[in-house]
Amino acid sequence: MVATHSTRMLILGSGPAGLSAAIYGARAGMAPIVVQGIQPGGQLTTTTDVENYPGFRDVIQGPWLMEQMQAQAEHVGAQMMWDQIVEIDLSRRPFRLIGDGGTIYSGDVLVIATGAQARWLEIPSEEHLKGRGVSACATCDGFFYRGKKVAVIGGGNTAVEEALYLTNHSHDVTLIHRRDSLRAEKILQERLFKHPNIKVLWNREVAKFVGGGQPEGLVAIDLRNTRTGQIERLETEGGFVAIGHSPATELFRDHLELDEDGYIKVETGTTRTSVPGVFACGDVMDKVYRQAVTAAGTGCMAALDSEKFLAEADFEASLAA
């Protein structure tokens, strides 16, 4: 027998956005089911020190914060399901999702909080030093490099914006780009080139992140000249990979309206998508801020939008009856 789970509010994703939606949804009596997906807890479970989430004076750990959010959601009545969705049907309500084991999930409303993943260089030394000098979020981690030498890898808007942001903390910022020109918007390039604390290394790519010290952390980056192949070493204590993000929206292609970068389009000021009754929150629809606190805020919005949608649908159904 195929297992079937039905609920008023079905949530896909269990990061700050999904769990915040679950907390608000449970308190509103919608008995949400959260399908946690391939990475329960979202990107914060791969983050160590968190110092910018409101309410905590001291540094907290990302995995601990997500454990607490999940415990709070369960305490108020949300149900967690360990599954990965492989098929969806948004053509009619209730919406129908199928897990990789065949389990069916049915929801009168659907909240999508599948998030986005930072793109990485995918080299062994990068994985080894993640969280120990190598990061993909200057806004999240820049504070820890106050007064230190840092480097940003990339050539688009994200890289230039991160380099400019890091000048709030560092007097020595190096932008590393594998080509001889940037893809970033011209106004951002002008700000970058005029900044006295930023220098640019052209035609360079990362060959290796170099660790050292006790405890081990990033001490340098070996750079390969893309024209000559020559290797040179740049001493630095922070390396920020800024080559973009990939939203987890492949499942929704041809079902929901997406923007040119693959993020779910929502109506301005809301979490409403192109399908009535389907809402999107967190990094899957936000390519600007991408912070835990903003994801949690849009999760709250998605729950309130869901509650309003169901109330209106129930009222219309009562008039028709």
Coordinates of C-alpha atoms in Angstrom, one line a residue:
M1 CA 0.0 0.0 0.0
V2 CA 1.3 3.5 -1.0
A3 CA 1.4 5.8 2.0
T4 CA -0.6 9.0 1.7
H5 CA -0.3 12.1 3.9
S6 CA -2.9 14.9 3.6
T7 CA -2.8 18.3 5.2
R8 CA -4.2 21.8 4.8
M9 CA -0.6 23.2 4.5
L10 CA 2.2 21.3 2.8
I11 CA 5.7 22.8 3.1
L12 CA 8.6 21.7 0.9
G13 CA 12.0 22.5 2.5
S14 CA 13.2 22.8 6.1
G15 CA 15.6 25.7 6.3
P16 CA 14.7 29.0 8.1
A17 CA 12.0 29.8 5.6
G18 CA 10.2 26.5 5.7
L19 CA 10.4 26.1 9.4
S20 CA 9.2 29.6 10.0
A21 CA 6.2 28.9 7.7
A22 CA 5.6 25.8 9.7
I23 CA 5.6 27.6 13.0
Y24 CA 3.1 30.2 11.9
G25 CA 1.1 27.6 10.0
A26 CA 0.8 25.3 13.0
R27 CA -0.2 28.2 15.3
A28 CA -2.9 29.1 12.8
G29 CA -4.3 25.5 13.0
M30 CA -3.3 24.4 9.5
A31 CA -1.4 21.3 10.8
P32 CA 1.5 21.7 8.4
I33 CA 3.5 18.8 7.0
V34 CA 7.1 19.7 6.3
V35 CA 8.9 17.5 3.7
Q36 CA 12.5 18.1 4.6
G37 CA 14.2 17.4 1.4
I38 CA 17.8 16.4 0.6
Q39 CA 19.3 18.8 3.1
P40 CA 17.2 19.0 6.3
G41 CA 17.9 22.3 7.9
G42 CA 19.1 24.0 4.7
Q43 CA 22.3 25.8 4.2
L44 CA 22.7 26.8 7.9
T45 CA 23.5 23.2 8.7
T46 CA 26.8 23.6 6.8
T47 CA 27.6 26.9 8.6
T48 CA 29.6 27.0 11.9
D49 CA 29.6 30.4 13.6
V50 CA 26.4 32.5 13.2
E51 CA 26.6 36.0 14.7
N52 CA 24.0 37.9 12.8
Y53 CA 20.8 36.1 13.7
P54 CA 18.7 38.3 16.1
G55 CA 18.1 37.3 19.6
F56 CA 21.5 35.8 20.5
R57 CA 24.2 37.8 22.2
D58 CA 26.9 35.3 21.7
V59 CA 28.0 33.4 18.6
I60 CA 25.8 30.4 17.9
Q61 CA 26.2 27.3 15.6
G62 CA 24.2 27.0 12.5
P63 CA 23.2 23.4 13.0
W64 CA 22.1 24.1 16.6
L65 CA 19.9 27.0 15.4
M66 CA 18.1 24.8 12.9
E67 CA 17.6 22.1 15.5
Q68 CA 16.0 24.7 17.7
M69 CA 13.7 25.9 14.9
Q70 CA 12.6 22.4 14.1
A71 CA 12.0 21.6 17.7
Q72 CA 9.8 24.8 18.0
A73 CA 7.9 23.9 14.8
E74 CA 7.2 20.3 16.1
H75 CA 6.3 21.7 19.5
V76 CA 3.5 23.8 18.1
G77 CA 2.2 21.0 15.9
A78 CA 4.1 20.7 12.6
Q79 CA 4.9 17.3 11.4
M80 CA 8.3 16.5 9.8
M81 CA 8.7 14.0 7.0
W82 CA 12.1 12.7 5.8
D83 CA 11.6 12.5 2.1
Q84 CA 12.7 13.9 -1.3
I85 CA 10.0 14.9 -3.7
V86 CA 10.5 13.7 -7.3
E87 CA 7.2 14.5 -8.9
I88 CA 4.6 17.2 -8.5
D89 CA 1.1 18.0 -9.8
L90 CA 0.0 21.6 -9.4
S91 CA -2.8 21.5 -12.0
R92 CA -5.5 21.3 -9.3
R93 CA -6.1 21.5 -5.6
P94 CA -5.3 19.8 -3.4
F95 CA -1.8 19.8 -4.8
R96 CA -0.1 16.4 -5.1
L97 CA 3.6 15.6 -4.5
I98 CA 5.3 12.2 -4.7
G99 CA 8.4 11.2 -2.8
D100 CA 11.2 9.1 -4.2
G101 CA 9.8 6.1 -2.4
G102 CA 6.3 6.6 -3.8
T103 CA 4.8 8.3 -0.8
I104 CA 2.1 10.7 -1.8
Y105 CA 1.7 14.1 -0.1
S106 CA -1.5 16.2 -0.6
G107 CA -1.9 19.8 0.5
D108 CA -4.7 22.4 0.1
V109 CA -1.9 24.9 -0.1
L110 CA 1.8 24.4 -1.0
V111 CA 4.7 26.5 0.4
I112 CA 8.0 26.1 -1.5
A113 CA 11.1 26.7 0.6
T114 CA 13.6 24.6 -1.3
G115 CA 16.3 27.3 -1.1
A116 CA 19.4 27.8 -3.2
Q117 CA 23.0 26.6 -3.1
A118 CA 26.1 28.7 -3.5
R119 CA 28.2 27.6 -6.5
W120 CA 31.6 26.4 -5.5
L121 CA 34.8 25.8 -7.4
E122 CA 34.7 22.1 -6.6
I123 CA 38.3 21.6 -5.8
P124 CA 39.5 19.3 -2.8
S125 CA 41.2 22.1 -0.9
E126 CA 38.0 24.2 -1.0
E127 CA 36.0 21.5 0.7
H128 CA 38.7 20.9 3.3
L129 CA 38.9 24.5 4.4
K130 CA 35.2 25.5 4.2
G131 CA 34.3 27.3 7.4
R132 CA 38.0 27.7 8.2
G133 CA 38.8 30.6 5.9
V134 CA 36.9 29.6 2.8
S135 CA 33.3 31.0 2.6
A136 CA 30.6 31.7 0.0
C137 CA 29.0 34.6 1.9
A138 CA 30.7 37.8 2.7
T139 CA 27.7 39.3 4.4
C140 CA 27.5 36.2 6.7
D141 CA 31.2 35.9 7.5
G142 CA 33.0 39.1 6.6
F143 CA 32.9 40.3 10.3
F144 CA 35.2 37.5 11.3
Y145 CA 37.9 38.9 9.0
R146 CA 38.0 42.4 10.5
G147 CA 41.5 43.9 9.9
K148 CA 42.7 40.9 7.9
K149 CA 43.6 40.3 4.2
V150 CA 40.8 38.8 2.2
A151 CA 40.2 37.7 -1.4
V152 CA 37.1 37.3 -3.5
I153 CA 36.9 34.9 -6.4
G154 CA 34.6 35.8 -9.3
G155 CA 33.8 38.5 -11.9
G156 CA 30.0 39.1 -11.8
N157 CA 27.8 41.3 -9.7
T158 CA 28.0 39.0 -6.7
A159 CA 31.8 39.1 -6.6
V160 CA 32.0 42.8 -7.0
E161 CA 29.3 43.5 -4.4
E162 CA 31.1 41.1 -1.9
A163 CA 34.4 42.8 -2.5
L164 CA 32.9 46.2 -1.9
Y165 CA 31.1 45.0 1.2
L166 CA 34.3 43.5 2.6
T167 CA 36.0 46.9 2.6
N168 CA 33.8 47.6 5.7
H169 CA 36.0 45.1 7.5
S170 CA 39.3 44.8 5.6
H171 CA 41.8 47.4 4.3
D172 CA 43.2 44.8 1.9
V173 CA 40.7 43.1 -0.5
T174 CA 41.8 41.3 -3.7
L175 CA 39.4 40.4 -6.4
I176 CA 40.5 37.3 -8.4
H177 CA 39.1 36.8 -11.9
R178 CA 39.9 34.2 -14.5
R179 CA 39.4 36.6 -17.4
D180 CA 40.6 40.1 -18.3
S181 CA 37.3 41.9 -17.9
L182 CA 34.4 41.7 -15.4
R183 CA 30.8 40.7 -16.2
A184 CA 29.4 42.9 -13.4
E185 CA 27.3 46.0 -14.1
K186 CA 29.3 49.1 -15.2
I187 CA 28.3 51.1 -12.1
L188 CA 29.6 48.4 -9.8
Q189 CA 32.8 48.1 -11.8
E190 CA 33.3 51.9 -11.4
R191 CA 32.9 51.7 -7.7
L192 CA 35.3 48.8 -7.5
F193 CA 38.1 50.3 -9.6
K194 CA 37.8 53.6 -7.6
H195 CA 38.1 52.0 -4.2
P196 CA 41.6 52.4 -2.7
N197 CA 41.4 49.2 -0.7
I198 CA 40.6 46.8 -3.6
K199 CA 43.0 45.5 -6.1
V200 CA 42.2 43.1 -9.0
L201 CA 44.2 40.2 -10.2
W202 CA 43.3 39.4 -13.9
N203 CA 43.6 36.1 -15.7
R204 CA 44.0 34.1 -12.5
E205 CA 42.1 31.0 -11.2
V206 CA 42.4 29.2 -7.9
A207 CA 44.6 26.2 -8.1
K208 CA 44.6 25.5 -4.4
F209 CA 43.5 26.9 -1.0
V210 CA 46.4 26.6 1.3
G211 CA 45.9 25.7 5.0
G212 CA 48.2 26.2 7.9
G213 CA 48.5 27.0 11.6
Q214 CA 46.9 25.4 14.7
P215 CA 43.9 25.1 14.5
E216 CA 44.3 24.9 10.7
G217 CA 42.9 27.8 8.7
L218 CA 43.4 29.4 5.3
V219 CA 46.8 31.2 5.0
A220 CA 47.2 31.6 1.3
I221 CA 45.7 30.8 -2.2
D222 CA 47.8 29.3 -5.0
L223 CA 46.7 31.0 -8.2
R224 CA 47.2 29.7 -11.8
N225 CA 47.8 32.3 -14.6
T226 CA 45.2 31.3 -17.2
R227 CA 47.5 32.5 -20.0
T228 CA 50.9 31.2 -18.9
G229 CA 50.0 28.4 -16.5
Q230 CA 52.4 29.9 -13.9
I231 CA 51.5 29.4 -10.3
E232 CA 51.8 32.2 -7.7
R233 CA 50.9 32.4 -4.1
L234 CA 48.7 35.1 -2.6
E235 CA 48.8 35.3 1.2
T236 CA 45.3 35.8 2.7
E237 CA 43.2 34.7 5.6
G238 CA 39.8 34.8 4.0
G239 CA 38.8 33.4 0.6
F240 CA 35.2 34.2 -0.6
V241 CA 33.9 32.2 -3.5
A242 CA 31.4 34.5 -5.3
I243 CA 30.5 32.8 -8.5
G244 CA 26.7 32.8 -8.0
H245 CA 23.9 30.7 -6.6
S246 CA 21.7 28.0 -8.1
P247 CA 18.1 27.9 -6.8
A248 CA 16.5 24.5 -6.2
T249 CA 13.7 25.0 -8.8
E250 CA 14.3 22.2 -11.3
L251 CA 11.3 20.4 -10.0
F252 CA 9.0 23.4 -10.7
R253 CA 10.1 24.1 -14.2
D254 CA 7.1 24.0 -16.5
H255 CA 4.8 24.2 -13.5
L256 CA 5.5 27.7 -12.1
E257 CA 6.8 30.9 -13.6
L258 CA 10.5 31.4 -13.1
D259 CA 12.8 34.3 -13.8
E260 CA 15.8 34.3 -16.1
D261 CA 18.0 33.0 -13.4
G262 CA 15.7 30.2 -12.4
Y263 CA 14.2 31.7 -9.2
I264 CA 10.5 31.4 -8.6
K265 CA 8.6 34.6 -9.5
V266 CA 6.4 36.0 -6.8
E267 CA 4.0 38.9 -6.8
T268 CA 5.7 42.0 -5.4
G269 CA 5.3 42.3 -1.7
T270 CA 3.9 38.8 -1.3
T271 CA 4.9 35.2 -1.6
R272 CA 2.2 34.4 -4.2
T273 CA 3.4 32.5 -7.3
S274 CA 1.9 32.1 -10.7
V275 CA -0.3 29.3 -9.4
P276 CA -3.0 30.3 -6.9
G277 CA -2.5 28.5 -3.6
V278 CA 1.2 27.9 -4.2
F279 CA 3.6 30.2 -2.3
A280 CA 7.4 30.6 -2.4
C281 CA 9.7 31.9 0.4
G282 CA 13.4 32.1 1.2
D283 CA 16.3 31.8 -1.2
V284 CA 14.3 30.0 -3.8
M285 CA 12.6 33.4 -4.6
D286 CA 15.1 35.8 -3.2
K287 CA 18.4 36.4 -5.1
V288 CA 19.1 39.7 -3.5
Y289 CA 19.4 39.3 0.3
R290 CA 19.9 35.5 0.9
Q291 CA 20.1 35.8 4.7
A292 CA 18.6 33.5 7.3
V293 CA 16.6 36.3 8.9
T294 CA 15.1 37.4 5.6
A295 CA 14.3 33.8 4.7
A296 CA 12.6 33.4 8.1
G297 CA 10.6 36.6 7.4
T298 CA 9.4 35.4 4.0
G299 CA 8.5 32.1 5.7
C300 CA 6.2 34.0 8.0
M301 CA 4.7 35.9 5.0
A302 CA 4.0 32.6 3.2
A303 CA 2.1 31.2 6.2
L304 CA 0.0 34.3 6.5
D305 CA -0.6 34.4 2.7
S306 CA -1.6 30.7 3.0
E307 CA -4.0 31.3 5.8
K308 CA -5.7 34.1 4.0
F309 CA -6.0 32.1 0.8
L310 CA -7.6 29.1 2.6
A311 CA -10.0 31.4 4.5
E312 CA -11.2 32.9 1.2
A313 CA -11.4 29.5 -0.4
D314 CA -13.5 28.1 2.5
F315 CA -15.8 31.1 2.4
E316 CA -16.4 30.7 -1.4
A317 CA -17.0 27.0 -0.9
S318 CA -19.6 27.7 1.8
L319 CA -21.5 30.1 -0.5
A320 CA -21.5 27.5 -3.2
A321 CA -22.8 24.8 -0.9

